[in-house]
Structures are given as structure tokens and as C-alpha cells.
Short mmCIF file of C-alpha atoms in Angstrom, two decimals:
data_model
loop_
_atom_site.label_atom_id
_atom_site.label_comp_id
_atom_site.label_asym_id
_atom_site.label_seq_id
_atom_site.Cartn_x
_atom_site.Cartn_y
_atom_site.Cartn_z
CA UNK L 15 9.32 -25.28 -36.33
CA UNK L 16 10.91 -22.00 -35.61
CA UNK L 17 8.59 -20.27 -38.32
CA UNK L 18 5.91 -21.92 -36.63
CA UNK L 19 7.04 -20.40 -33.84
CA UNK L 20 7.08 -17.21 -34.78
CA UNK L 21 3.85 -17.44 -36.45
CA UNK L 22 2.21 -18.74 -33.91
CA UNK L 23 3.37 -15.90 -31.51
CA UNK L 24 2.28 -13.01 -34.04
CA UNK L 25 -1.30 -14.41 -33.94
CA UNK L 26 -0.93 -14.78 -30.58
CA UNK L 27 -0.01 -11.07 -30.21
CA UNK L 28 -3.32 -10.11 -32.92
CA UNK L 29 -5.85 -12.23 -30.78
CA UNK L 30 -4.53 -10.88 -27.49
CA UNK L 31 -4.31 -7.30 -28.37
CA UNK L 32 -5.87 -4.22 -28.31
CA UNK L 33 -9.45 -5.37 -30.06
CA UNK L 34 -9.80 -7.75 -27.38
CA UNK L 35 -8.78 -6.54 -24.26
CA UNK L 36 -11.31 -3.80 -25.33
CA UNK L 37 -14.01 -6.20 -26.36
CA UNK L 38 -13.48 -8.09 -22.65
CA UNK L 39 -13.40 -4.96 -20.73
CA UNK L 40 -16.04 -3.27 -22.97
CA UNK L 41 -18.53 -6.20 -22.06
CA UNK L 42 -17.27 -6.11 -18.44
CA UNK L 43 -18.45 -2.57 -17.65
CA UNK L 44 -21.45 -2.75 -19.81
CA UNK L 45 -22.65 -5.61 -17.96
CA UNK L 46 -21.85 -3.85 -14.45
CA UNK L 47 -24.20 -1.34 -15.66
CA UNK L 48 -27.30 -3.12 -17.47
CA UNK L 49 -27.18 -5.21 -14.50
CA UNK L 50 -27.23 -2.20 -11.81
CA UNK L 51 -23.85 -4.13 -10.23
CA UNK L 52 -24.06 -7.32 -9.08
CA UNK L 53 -21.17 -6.56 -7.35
CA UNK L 54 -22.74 -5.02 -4.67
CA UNK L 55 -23.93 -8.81 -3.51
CA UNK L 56 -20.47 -10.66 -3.71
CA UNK L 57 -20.90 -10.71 -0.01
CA UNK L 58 -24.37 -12.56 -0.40
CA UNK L 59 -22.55 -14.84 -3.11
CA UNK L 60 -20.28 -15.82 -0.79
CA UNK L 61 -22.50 -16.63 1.96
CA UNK L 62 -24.78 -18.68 -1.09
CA UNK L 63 -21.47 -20.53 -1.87
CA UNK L 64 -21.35 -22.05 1.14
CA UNK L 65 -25.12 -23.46 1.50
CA UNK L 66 -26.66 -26.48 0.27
CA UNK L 67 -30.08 -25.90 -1.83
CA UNK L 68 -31.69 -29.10 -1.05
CA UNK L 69 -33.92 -31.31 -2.92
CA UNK L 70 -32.56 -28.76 -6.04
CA UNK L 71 -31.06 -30.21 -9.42
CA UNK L 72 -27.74 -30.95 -10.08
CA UNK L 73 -24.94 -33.21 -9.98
CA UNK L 74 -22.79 -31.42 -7.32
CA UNK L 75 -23.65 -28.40 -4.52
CA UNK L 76 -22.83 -25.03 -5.57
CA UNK L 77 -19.23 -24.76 -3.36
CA UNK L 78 -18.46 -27.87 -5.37
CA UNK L 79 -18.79 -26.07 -8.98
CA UNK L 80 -17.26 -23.21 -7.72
CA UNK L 81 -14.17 -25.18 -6.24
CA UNK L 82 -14.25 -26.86 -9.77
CA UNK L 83 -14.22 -23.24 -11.75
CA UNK L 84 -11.61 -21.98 -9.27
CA UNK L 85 -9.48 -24.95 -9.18
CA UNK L 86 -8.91 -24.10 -13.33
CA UNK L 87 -8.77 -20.56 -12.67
CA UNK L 88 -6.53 -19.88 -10.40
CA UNK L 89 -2.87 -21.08 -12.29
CA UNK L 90 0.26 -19.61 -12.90
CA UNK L 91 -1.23 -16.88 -13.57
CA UNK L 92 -2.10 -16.00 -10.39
CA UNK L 93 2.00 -16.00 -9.87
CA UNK L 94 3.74 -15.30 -12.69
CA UNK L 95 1.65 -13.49 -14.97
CA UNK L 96 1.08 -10.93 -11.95
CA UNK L 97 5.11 -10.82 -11.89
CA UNK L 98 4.99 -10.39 -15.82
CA UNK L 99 2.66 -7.50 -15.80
CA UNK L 100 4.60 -5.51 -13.53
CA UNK L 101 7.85 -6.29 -15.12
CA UNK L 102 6.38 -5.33 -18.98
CA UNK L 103 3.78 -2.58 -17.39
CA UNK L 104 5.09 -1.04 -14.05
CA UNK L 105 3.87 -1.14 -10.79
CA UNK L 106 0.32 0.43 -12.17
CA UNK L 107 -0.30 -3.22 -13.64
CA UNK L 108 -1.48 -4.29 -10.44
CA UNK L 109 -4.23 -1.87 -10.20
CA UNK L 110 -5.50 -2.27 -13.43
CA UNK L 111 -5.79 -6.00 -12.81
CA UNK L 112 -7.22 -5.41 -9.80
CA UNK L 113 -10.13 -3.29 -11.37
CA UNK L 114 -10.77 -6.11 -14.24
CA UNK L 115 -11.44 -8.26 -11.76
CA UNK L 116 -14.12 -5.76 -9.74
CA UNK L 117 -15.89 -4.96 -13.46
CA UNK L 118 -14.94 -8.80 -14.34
CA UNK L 119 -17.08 -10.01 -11.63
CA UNK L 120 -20.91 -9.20 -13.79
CA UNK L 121 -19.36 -10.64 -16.17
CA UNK L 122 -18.84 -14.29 -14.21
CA UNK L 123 -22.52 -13.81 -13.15
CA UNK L 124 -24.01 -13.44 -16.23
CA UNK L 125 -22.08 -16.59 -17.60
CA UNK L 126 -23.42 -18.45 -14.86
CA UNK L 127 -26.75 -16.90 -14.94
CA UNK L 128 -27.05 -18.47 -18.49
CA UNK L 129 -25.64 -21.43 -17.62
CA UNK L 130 -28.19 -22.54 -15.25
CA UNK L 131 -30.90 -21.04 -17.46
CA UNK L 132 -29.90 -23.20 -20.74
CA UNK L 133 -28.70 -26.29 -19.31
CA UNK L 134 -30.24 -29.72 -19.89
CA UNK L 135 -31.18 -33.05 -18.35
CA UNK L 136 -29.37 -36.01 -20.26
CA UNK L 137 -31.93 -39.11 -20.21
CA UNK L 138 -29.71 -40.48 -17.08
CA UNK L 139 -30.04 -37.19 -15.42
CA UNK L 140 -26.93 -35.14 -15.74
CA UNK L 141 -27.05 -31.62 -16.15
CA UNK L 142 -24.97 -30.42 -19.03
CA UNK L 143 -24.58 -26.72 -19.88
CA UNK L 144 -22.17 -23.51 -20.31
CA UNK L 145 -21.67 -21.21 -24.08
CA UNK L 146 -22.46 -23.95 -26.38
CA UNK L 147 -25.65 -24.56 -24.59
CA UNK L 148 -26.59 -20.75 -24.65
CA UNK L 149 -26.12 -20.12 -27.92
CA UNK L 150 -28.13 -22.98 -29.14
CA UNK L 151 -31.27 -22.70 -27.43
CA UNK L 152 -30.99 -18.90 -26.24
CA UNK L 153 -29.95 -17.87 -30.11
CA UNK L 154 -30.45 -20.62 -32.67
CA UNK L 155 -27.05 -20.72 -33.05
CA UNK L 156 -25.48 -24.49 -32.79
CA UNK L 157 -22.83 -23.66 -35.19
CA UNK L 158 -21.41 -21.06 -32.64
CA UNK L 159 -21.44 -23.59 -29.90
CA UNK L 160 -19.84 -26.18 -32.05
CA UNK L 161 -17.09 -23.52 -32.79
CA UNK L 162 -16.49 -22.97 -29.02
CA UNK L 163 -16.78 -26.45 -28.02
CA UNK L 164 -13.80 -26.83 -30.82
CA UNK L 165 -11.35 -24.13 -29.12
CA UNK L 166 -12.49 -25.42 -25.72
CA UNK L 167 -11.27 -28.73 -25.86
CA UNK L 168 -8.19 -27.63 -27.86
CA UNK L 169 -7.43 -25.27 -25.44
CA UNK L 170 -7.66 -28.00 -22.13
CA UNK L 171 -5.02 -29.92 -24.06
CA UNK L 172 -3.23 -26.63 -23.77
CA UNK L 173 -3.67 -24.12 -21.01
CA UNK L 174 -5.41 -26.51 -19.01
CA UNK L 175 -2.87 -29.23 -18.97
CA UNK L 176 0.52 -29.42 -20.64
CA UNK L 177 1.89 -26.20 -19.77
CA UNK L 178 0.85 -26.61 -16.20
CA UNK L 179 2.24 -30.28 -16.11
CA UNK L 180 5.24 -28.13 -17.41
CA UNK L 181 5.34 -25.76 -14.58
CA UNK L 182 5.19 -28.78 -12.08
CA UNK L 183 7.84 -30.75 -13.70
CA UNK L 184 10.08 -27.51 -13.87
CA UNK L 185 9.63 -26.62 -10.27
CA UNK L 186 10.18 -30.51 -8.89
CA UNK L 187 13.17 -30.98 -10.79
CA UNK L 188 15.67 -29.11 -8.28
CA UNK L 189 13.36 -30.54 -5.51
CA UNK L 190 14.24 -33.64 -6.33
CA UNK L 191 17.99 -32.79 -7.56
CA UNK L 192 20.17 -35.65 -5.47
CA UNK L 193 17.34 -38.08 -5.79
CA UNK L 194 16.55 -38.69 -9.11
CA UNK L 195 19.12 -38.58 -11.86
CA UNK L 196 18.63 -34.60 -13.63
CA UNK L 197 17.82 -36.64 -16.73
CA UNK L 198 14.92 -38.48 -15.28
CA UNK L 199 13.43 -36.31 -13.10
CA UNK L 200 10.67 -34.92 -15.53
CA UNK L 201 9.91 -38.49 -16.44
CA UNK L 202 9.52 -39.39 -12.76
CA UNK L 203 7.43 -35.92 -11.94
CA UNK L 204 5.23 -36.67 -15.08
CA UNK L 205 4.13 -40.90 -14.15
CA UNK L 206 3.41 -39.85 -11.13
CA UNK L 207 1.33 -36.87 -12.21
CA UNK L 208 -0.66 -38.56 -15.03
CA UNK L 209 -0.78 -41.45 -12.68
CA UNK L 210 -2.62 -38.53 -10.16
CA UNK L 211 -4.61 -37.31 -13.13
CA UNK L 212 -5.73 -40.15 -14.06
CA UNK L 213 -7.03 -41.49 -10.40
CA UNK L 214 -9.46 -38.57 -10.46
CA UNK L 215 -10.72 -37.37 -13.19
CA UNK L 216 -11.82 -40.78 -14.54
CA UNK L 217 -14.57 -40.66 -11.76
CA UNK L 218 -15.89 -38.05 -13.59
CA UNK L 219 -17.70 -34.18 -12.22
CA UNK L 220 -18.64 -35.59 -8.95
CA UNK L 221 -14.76 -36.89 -8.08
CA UNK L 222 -12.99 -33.59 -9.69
CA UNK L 223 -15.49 -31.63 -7.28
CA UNK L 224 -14.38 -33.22 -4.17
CA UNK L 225 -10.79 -33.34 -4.82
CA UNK L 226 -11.22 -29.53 -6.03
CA UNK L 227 -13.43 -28.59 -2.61
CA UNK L 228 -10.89 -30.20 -0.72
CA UNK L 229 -7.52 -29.01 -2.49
CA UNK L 230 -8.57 -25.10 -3.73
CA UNK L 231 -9.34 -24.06 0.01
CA UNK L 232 -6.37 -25.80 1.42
CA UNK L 233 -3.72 -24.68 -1.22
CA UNK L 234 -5.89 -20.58 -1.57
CA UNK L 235 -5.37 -20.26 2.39
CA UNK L 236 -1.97 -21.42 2.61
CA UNK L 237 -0.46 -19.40 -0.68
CA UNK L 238 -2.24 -16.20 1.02
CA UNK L 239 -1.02 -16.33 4.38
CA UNK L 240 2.49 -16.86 3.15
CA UNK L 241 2.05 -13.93 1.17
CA UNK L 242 0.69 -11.99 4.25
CA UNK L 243 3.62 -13.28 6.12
CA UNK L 244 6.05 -12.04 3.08
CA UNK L 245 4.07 -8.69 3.01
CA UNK L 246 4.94 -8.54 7.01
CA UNK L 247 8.42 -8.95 6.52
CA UNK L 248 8.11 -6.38 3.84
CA UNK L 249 5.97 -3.45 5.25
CA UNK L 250 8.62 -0.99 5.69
CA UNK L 251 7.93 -0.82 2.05
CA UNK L 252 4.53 -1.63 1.93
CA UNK L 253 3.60 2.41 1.83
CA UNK L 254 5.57 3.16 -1.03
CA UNK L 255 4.34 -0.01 -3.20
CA UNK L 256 0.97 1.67 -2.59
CA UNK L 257 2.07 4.72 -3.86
CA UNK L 258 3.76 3.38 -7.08
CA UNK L 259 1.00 1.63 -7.85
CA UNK L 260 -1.56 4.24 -7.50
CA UNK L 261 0.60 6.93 -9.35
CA UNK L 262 1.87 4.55 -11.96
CA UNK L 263 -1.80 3.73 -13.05
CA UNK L 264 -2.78 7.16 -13.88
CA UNK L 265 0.67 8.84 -14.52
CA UNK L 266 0.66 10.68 -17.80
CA UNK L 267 4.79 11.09 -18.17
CA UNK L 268 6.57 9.84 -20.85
CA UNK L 269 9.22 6.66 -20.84
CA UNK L 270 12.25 6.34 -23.08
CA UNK L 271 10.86 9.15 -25.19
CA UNK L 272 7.66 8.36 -25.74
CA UNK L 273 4.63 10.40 -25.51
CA UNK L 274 2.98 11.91 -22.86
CA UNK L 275 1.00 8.99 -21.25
CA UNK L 276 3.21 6.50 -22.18
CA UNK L 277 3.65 4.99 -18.47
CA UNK L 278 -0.56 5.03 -17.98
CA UNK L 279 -1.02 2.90 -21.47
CA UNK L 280 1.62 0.95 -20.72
CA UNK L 281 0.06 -0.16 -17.33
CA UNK L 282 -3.31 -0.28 -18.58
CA UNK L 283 -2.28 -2.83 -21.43
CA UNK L 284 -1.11 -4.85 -19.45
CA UNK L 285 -2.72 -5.15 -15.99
CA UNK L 286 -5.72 -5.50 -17.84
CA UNK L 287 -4.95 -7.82 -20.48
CA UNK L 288 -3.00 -9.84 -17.18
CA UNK L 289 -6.34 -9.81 -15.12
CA UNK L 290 -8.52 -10.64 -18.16
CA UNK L 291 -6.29 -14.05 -18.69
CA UNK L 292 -6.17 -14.89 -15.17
CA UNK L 293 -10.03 -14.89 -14.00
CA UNK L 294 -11.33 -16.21 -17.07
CA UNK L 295 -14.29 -13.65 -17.09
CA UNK L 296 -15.44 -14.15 -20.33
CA UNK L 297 -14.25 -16.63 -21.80
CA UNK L 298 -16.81 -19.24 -21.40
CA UNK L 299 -14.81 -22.01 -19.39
CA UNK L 300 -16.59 -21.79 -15.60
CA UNK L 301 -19.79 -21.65 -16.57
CA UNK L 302 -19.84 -24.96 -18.11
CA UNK L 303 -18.98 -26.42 -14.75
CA UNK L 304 -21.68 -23.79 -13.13
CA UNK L 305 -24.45 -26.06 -15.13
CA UNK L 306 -23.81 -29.20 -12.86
CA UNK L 307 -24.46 -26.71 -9.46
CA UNK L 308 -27.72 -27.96 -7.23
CA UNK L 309 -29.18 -24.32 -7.19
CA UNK L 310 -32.73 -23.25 -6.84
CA UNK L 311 -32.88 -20.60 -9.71
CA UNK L 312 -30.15 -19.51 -11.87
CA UNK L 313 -29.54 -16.10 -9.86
CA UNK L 314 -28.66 -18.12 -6.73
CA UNK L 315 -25.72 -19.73 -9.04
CA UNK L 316 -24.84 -16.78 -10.36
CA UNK L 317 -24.21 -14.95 -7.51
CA UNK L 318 -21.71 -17.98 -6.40
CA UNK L 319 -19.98 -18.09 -9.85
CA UNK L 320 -19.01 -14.13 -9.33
CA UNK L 321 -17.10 -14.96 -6.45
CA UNK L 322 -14.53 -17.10 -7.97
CA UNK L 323 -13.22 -13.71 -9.84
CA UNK L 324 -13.43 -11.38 -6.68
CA UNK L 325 -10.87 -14.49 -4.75
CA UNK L 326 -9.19 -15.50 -8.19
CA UNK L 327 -7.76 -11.39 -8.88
CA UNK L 328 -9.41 -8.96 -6.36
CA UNK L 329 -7.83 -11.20 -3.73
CA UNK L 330 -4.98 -13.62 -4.83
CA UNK L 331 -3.97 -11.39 -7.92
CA UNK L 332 -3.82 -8.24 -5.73
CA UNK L 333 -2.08 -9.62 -2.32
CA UNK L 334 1.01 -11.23 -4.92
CA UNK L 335 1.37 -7.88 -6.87
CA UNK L 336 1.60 -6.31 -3.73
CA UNK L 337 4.42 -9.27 -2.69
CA UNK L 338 6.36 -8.66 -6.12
CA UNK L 339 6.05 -4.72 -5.94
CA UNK L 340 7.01 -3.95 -2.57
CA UNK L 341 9.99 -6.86 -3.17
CA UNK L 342 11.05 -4.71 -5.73
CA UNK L 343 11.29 -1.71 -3.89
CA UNK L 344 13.27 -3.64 -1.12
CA UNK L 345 15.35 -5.59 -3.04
CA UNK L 346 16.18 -2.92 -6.82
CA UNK L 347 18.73 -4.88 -8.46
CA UNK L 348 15.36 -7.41 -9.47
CA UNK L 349 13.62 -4.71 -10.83
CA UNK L 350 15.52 -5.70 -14.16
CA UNK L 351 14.38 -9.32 -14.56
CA UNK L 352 11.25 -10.74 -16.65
CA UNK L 353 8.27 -12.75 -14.98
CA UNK L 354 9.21 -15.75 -14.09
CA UNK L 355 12.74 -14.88 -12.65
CA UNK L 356 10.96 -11.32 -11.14
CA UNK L 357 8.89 -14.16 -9.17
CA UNK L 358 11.63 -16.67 -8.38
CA UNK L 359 13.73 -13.79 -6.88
CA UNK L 360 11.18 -11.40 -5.00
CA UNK L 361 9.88 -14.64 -3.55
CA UNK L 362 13.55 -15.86 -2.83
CA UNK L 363 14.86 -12.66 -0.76
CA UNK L 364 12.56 -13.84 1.97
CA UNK L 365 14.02 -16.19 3.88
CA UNK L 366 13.43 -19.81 4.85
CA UNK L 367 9.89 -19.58 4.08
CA UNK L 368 9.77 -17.72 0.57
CA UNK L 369 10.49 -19.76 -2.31
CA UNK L 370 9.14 -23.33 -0.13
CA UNK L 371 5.54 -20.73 -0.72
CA UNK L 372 6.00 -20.23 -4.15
CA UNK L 373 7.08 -23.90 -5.03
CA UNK L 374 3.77 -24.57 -2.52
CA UNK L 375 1.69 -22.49 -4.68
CA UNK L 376 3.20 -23.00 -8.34
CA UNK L 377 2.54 -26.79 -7.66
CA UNK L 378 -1.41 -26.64 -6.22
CA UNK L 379 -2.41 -24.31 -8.50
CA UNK L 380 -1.13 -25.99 -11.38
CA UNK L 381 -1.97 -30.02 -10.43
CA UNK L 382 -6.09 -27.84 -9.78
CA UNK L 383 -6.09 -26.58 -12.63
CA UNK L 384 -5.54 -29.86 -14.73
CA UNK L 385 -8.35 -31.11 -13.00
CA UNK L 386 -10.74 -28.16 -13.53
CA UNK L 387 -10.08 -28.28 -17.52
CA UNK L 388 -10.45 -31.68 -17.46
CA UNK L 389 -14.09 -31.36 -16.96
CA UNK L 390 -14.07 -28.68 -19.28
CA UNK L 391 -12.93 -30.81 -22.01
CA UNK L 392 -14.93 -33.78 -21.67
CA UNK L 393 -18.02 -31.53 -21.65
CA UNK L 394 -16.74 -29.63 -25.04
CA UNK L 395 -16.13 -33.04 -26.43
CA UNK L 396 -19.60 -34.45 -25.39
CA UNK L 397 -21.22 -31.86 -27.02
CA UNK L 398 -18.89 -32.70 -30.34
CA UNK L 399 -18.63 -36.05 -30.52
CA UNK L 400 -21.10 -37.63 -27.99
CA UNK L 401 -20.82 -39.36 -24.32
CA UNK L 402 -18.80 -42.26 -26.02
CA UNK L 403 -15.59 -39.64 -26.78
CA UNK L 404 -15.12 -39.24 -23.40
CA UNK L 405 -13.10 -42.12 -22.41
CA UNK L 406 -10.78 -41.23 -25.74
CA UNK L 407 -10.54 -37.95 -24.40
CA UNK L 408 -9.63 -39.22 -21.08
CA UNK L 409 -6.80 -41.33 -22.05
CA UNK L 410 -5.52 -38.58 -24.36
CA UNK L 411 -5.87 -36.09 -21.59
CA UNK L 412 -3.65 -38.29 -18.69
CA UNK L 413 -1.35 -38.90 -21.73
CA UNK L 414 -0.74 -35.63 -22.46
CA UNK L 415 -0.20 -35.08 -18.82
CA UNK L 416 3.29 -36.97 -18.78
CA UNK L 417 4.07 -35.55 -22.58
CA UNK L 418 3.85 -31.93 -21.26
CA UNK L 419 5.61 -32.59 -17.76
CA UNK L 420 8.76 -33.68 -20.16
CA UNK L 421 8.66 -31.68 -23.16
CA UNK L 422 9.21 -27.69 -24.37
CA UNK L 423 6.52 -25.71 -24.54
CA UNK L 424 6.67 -22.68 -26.07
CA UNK L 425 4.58 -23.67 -29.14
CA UNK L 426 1.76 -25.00 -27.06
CA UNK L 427 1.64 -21.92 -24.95
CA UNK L 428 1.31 -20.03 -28.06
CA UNK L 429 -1.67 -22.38 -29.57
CA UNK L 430 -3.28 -22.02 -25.68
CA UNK L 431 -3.13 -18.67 -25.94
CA UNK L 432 -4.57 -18.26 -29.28
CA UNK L 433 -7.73 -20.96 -28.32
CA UNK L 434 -8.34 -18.98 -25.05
CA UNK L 435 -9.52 -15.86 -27.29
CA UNK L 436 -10.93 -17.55 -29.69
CA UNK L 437 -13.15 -18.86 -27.28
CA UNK L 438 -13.89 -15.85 -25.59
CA UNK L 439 -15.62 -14.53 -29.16
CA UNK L 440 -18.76 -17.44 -29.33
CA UNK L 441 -18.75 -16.34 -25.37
CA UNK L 442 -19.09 -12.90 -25.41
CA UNK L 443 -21.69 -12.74 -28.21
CA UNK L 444 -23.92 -14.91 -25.87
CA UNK L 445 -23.75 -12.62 -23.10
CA UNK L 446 -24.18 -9.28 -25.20
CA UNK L 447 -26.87 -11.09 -27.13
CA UNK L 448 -29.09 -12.44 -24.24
CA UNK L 449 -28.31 -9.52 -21.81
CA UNK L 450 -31.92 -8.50 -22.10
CA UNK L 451 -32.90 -12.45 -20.65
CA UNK L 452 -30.00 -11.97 -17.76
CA UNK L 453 -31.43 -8.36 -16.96
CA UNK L 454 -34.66 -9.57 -16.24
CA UNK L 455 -33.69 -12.68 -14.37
CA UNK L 456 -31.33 -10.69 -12.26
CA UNK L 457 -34.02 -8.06 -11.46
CA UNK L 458 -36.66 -10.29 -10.85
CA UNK L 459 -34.73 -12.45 -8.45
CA UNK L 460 -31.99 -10.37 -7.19
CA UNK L 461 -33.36 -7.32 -7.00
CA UNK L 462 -37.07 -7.87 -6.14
CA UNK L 463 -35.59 -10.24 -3.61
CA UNK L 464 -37.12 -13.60 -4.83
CA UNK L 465 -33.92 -15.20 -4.13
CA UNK L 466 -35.55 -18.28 -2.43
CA UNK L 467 -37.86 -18.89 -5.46
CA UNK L 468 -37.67 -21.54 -7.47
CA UNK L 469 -37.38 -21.65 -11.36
#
């Protein structure tokens, strides 16, 4: 097990490295450009997300597939990976994430311009779509899709469900220290999460949807104004996290003897490889909910799916570096501690209200993000195996639930992390592939202003 371990973590480290990050990023800005940035109409994608396109296909309205895609986006991630970045890259992290997400943002339009543009009608009228999709009637390539339906539903069993079950179970265990017996606690957390699980997701796209439109706004709102409120408390040192960030992310001095540029790289490495993780531009998972939307043409849905990266890292990523940053400026002696203890304690030096917003947050974004790669799953599975897997995949899935809220992880996360780039490949040859069909889509309806047409 421990070699497995260890081998797991090396490919890990290979998958996630260098090749990658510039493969994600690479497709990010090239995208921004082709595309004449899309991000210049976030503020018409939000406005879209929050409209009904009557009388227009699909199983749920646009806000509810973008609830869906943000409910499995925004994670732990969101928290701790932020907290991890800084600790491994500096203060600089945080703007480097930040700017993923800005370039990041063409890149969730594009997915879920081809989403809507591939998808198809099952005979009882469902609309199933997303990479797999794509590739096989954009590119005559079904093998690809089968590939990326494969690391999909491997990774939901993963990232999308046992290590946040994990997180949960970790977190409620002190809460309910002096209730239930330290030995049973994780059992207790993980019946009545699977039990949870289980109530929802077995009433398929349309239930995930409402519990996700009802749950991501709530839990979003709430984690960022107890952020502002920590930021408050903070902003004597709000000026000077500003600064460190900003001079971190383009300083060219050396650390520990290293050469010059050494603090730049190491920022770069890993805000960007943080921000690529956390949004999921990229790597194929949202648009596959972005299929179900009721939208007119597939710009309309496009323009909605971009907006779940500017609120997943331009908003939520950037307002909790900005929490762990100037918390390390206030409080030094945590300057020394990893992620997830760099989070526990910046979040902990606030009073009264500062770890109750990070348990708050650590359990919402987790128990949403179950649900969202639920539907991920099923579809990958569909497309695999047929309609008839789904109830296997179900029961496997709420199973899995309770096994993860009790058991170690660090294997899984490994495997997780492995399946989320391997994904991202099938993915991003899609997008670079059909560019020329997304180009010409976005300019005919975005930027000739035939966004009220219909396709």
C-alpha cells in the first residue's frame, strides 16, 4: 500500500505538472483571443443566468445547470487549496489564480458552447451532452469520448465524493465531540450523509438542480460575507496583503539560493496550477450538466456557463486568499504551517465568528459538490454502459458516500487527482479541435448580436 502510495503520488506530480498547467493555460489564452474575449460579456452572462428562455429545450433553466456546475465546482478548493498555494507559492499565488480564472473564463464558454451544440434528444426527451458528445459527432472520435467518460466517472467516485464526504466527516467530528462517542462519530456523520445523498440524487438532474439552486446561493453568500466581515476585522493589513501579492507575483529575487526568479516561478506554479483545479476550466465536467440547460442557442448557454469561473476563483478564490494573506500578515507565527492548518488558524484568530465560517463553508461546499458529480457520473456511465447502469451507479455512489466519510484518504486523493487530468486531455483536444465551429457561433450570435435567435 505504501508503494502504492508513493506511486500513485509521483504520477500524480507528472500529470499535474508543468506540461499541463501549460497545456490548460495555453488553451485558456488562446481561446480569449480566437474568441475576441468573451469576457467582456460576463456581465451579460450573468444577467442571462438569471432568465428563463421559454418554450426552449431542456430539462432544467439555465440558473439551474449553472447552480448544478457550481455546486461541483466550488469545494475545498475554494478553502484550502487557496491556503495551500500561498503556503507552497507565496502571497503571489493568489494573483496568479486570480488571472486563470479571468483567461479560464473562454475557456468555460467554449465548453458550454459545444455542449449545447452536440447534445442529443434521448427517445423520452432528455438532453444528454458535454466532451464525449463533442468529440463524437463534432470529430468522429467515440473512442475519445469513451476514454473521458472512463476518467469521468472514476473521478466522481473520487474528487466528487469520498474525499469531500472526508472533509465533512473530519470537520463534524469535534462538532459533535460530547455527543457521539469519538469512535462513532464518522459512522454517524457518514448514515446521515449517504442517507442525504441518497434522498436527492435518486430523483435524478431535475432534483440535484433544485437542491443545487437553492443550496449554492445560500451557502456562496454566506461564506463571502463572513469573509468580508473577516477582511473588516483585518484591514489594517489589508494594504500590505495587496502589496505582497502584487510584488510577490512578478518579483524576480531569489529564495534559499536559488536563481534569480525563483519567488515569480514559484508563485506562478502554483497559483495557477491552484486556480486551474479549482474552476474546472477545462476539464470537461460542467459542460455535461450545461447540455440539460433550456437555452435558445448555444451562445446564450455559454455565456451563463462562463460565469460559474468568474464567482468560483475571480470571486470566492480571490476574497479567501485575501482572508489567508492578510491573516498572515496579522497573525506571523502561521506563516509556517501547510494548507489545511494555514486555513484552520488564519480563520481561527478571528473571533467568535471565524472558524463557525469556515466549518459553514467546508461543510456546503463539500455536501454541493457530491451532488454536482453525481450527475456527472451517471451521465459518463450512461454513455458507457447505457440508462440501465444508472441505478448501479447510484447505489455505489451513496455507498461510497458513508465509505469515504469513515475511511483515509490519501490514496483516493491521489487516483482523483490523476483522473481529473486525464480528463482534461479528451477535453481540451475538443475545444482546440472545433475552435473554428465555436468562433463562428460566438461571432455570429455574440458578436453580430443575434443573441435572441434561435438555433
Amino acid at each position: 500500500m505504501e508503494q502504492l502510495l508513493q506511486l500513485t503520488e509521483y504520477v500524480s506530480g507528472i500529470v499535474w505538472g508543468w506540461p499541463m498547467i501549460i497545456l490548460l493555460l495555453g488553451t485558456h489564452i488562446f481561446l480569449t483571443i480566437r474568441l475576441k474575449f468573451p469576457q467582456r460579456k460576463i456581465g451579460t452572462g450573468i444577467k442571462l443566468s438569471v432568465k428563463k428562455d421559454k418554450n426552449a429545450k431542456g430539462d432544467v433553466s439555465q440558473f439551474g445547470a449553472l447552480a448544478t456546475s457550481l455546486a461541483a465546482t466550488i469545494g475545498t478548493g475554494n478553502i484550502i487549496g487557496v491556503a495551500t498555494a500561498v503556503s507552497l507559492g507565496g502571497p503571489g499565488a493568489v494573483l496568479w489564480c486570480w488571472l486563470t480564472g479571468v483567461f479560464g473564463i473562454a475557456t468555460k464558454y467554449s465548453e458550454g458552447l459545444l455542449a449545447i451544440k452536440y447534445r442529443v434528444t434521448t427517445k423520452n426527451g432528455r438532453m444528454l451532452g458535454g466532451p464525449m458528445y463533442a468529440l463524437e459527432k463534432g470529430l468522429n472520435m467515440k473512442w475519445l469520448g469513451v476514454l473521458f467518460c472512463l476518467f469521468a466517472a472514476i473521478a466522481s467516485f473520487g474528487i466528487g465524493n469520498t474525499v469531500q464526504a472526508n472533509a465533512i466527516s473530519e470537520n463534524l467530528s469535534t462538532v459533535l465531540d460530547g455527543w457521539v462517542a469519538p469512535e462513532h462519530s464518522k459512522m454517524v456523520t457518514g448514515f446521515v450523509l449517504a442517507t442525504l445523498v441518497g434522498f436527492v440524487v435518486i430523483g435524478g438532474v431535475k432534483s440535484i438542480a433544485r437542491w443545487c439552486m437553492a443550496l449554492v446561493p445560500l451557502m456562496a453568500v454566506c461564506y463571502v460575507l463572513g469573509c468580508i466581515y473577516i477582511l473588516c476585522v483585518n484591514h489594517a493589513y489589508l494594504g500590505e496583503a495587496f502589496s505582497s501579492i502584487f510584488q510577490d507575483a512578478f518579483s524576480l529575487k531569489a529564495v534559499g539560493g536559488g536563481t534569480a526568479g525563483t519567488v515569480v516561478m514559484m508563485a506562478a506554479r502554483y497559483g495557477i496550477a491552484r486556480g486551474l483545479f479549482s474552476n474546472e476550466s477545462g476539464l470537461g465536467s460542467a459542460p455535461i450538466v450545461a447540455a440539460a440547460a433550456q437555452t435558445k442557442n448555444p451562445v446564450r448557454q455559454a455565456l451563463v456557463s462562463s460565469t460559474g469561473t468568474f464567482w468560483d476563483t475571480v470571486v470566492i478564490c480571490a476574497i479567501t486568499g485575501l482572508v489567508i494573506v492578510s491573516s498572515i500578515i496579522a497573525y506571523p507565527e502561521i506563516s509556517q504551517e501547510d494548507g489545511g492548518m494555514l486555513t484552520k488558524k488564519a480563520f481561527g484568530m478571528i473571533p467568535y465568528v471565524g472558524t463557525p465560517i469556515l466549518t459553514f463553508g467546508i461543510l456546503t461546499f463539500s455536501f454541493s459538490t457530491i451532488l454536482g458529480w453525481s450527475y456527472y457520473g451517471e451521465r459518463a456511465m450512461e454513455y458507457l454502459a447505457g440508462r440501465r447502469s444508472i441505478v448501479f451507479y447510484r447505489i455505489l455512489y451513496i455507498m461510497l458516500v458513508y465509505a469515504g466519510s469513515t475511511m483515509s484518504l490519501a490514496l483516493v486523493w491521489n487516483l482523483a487527482d490523476i483522473m481529473n487530468a486525464l480528463m482534461a486531455v479528451p477535453n481540451l483536444i475538443a475545444l482546440l479541435m472545433l475552435s473554428g465551429v465555436i468562433a463562428k457561433d460566438t461571432k455570429h450570435y455574440l458578436w453580430e448580436k443575434n443573441l435572441d435567435e434561435e438555433s
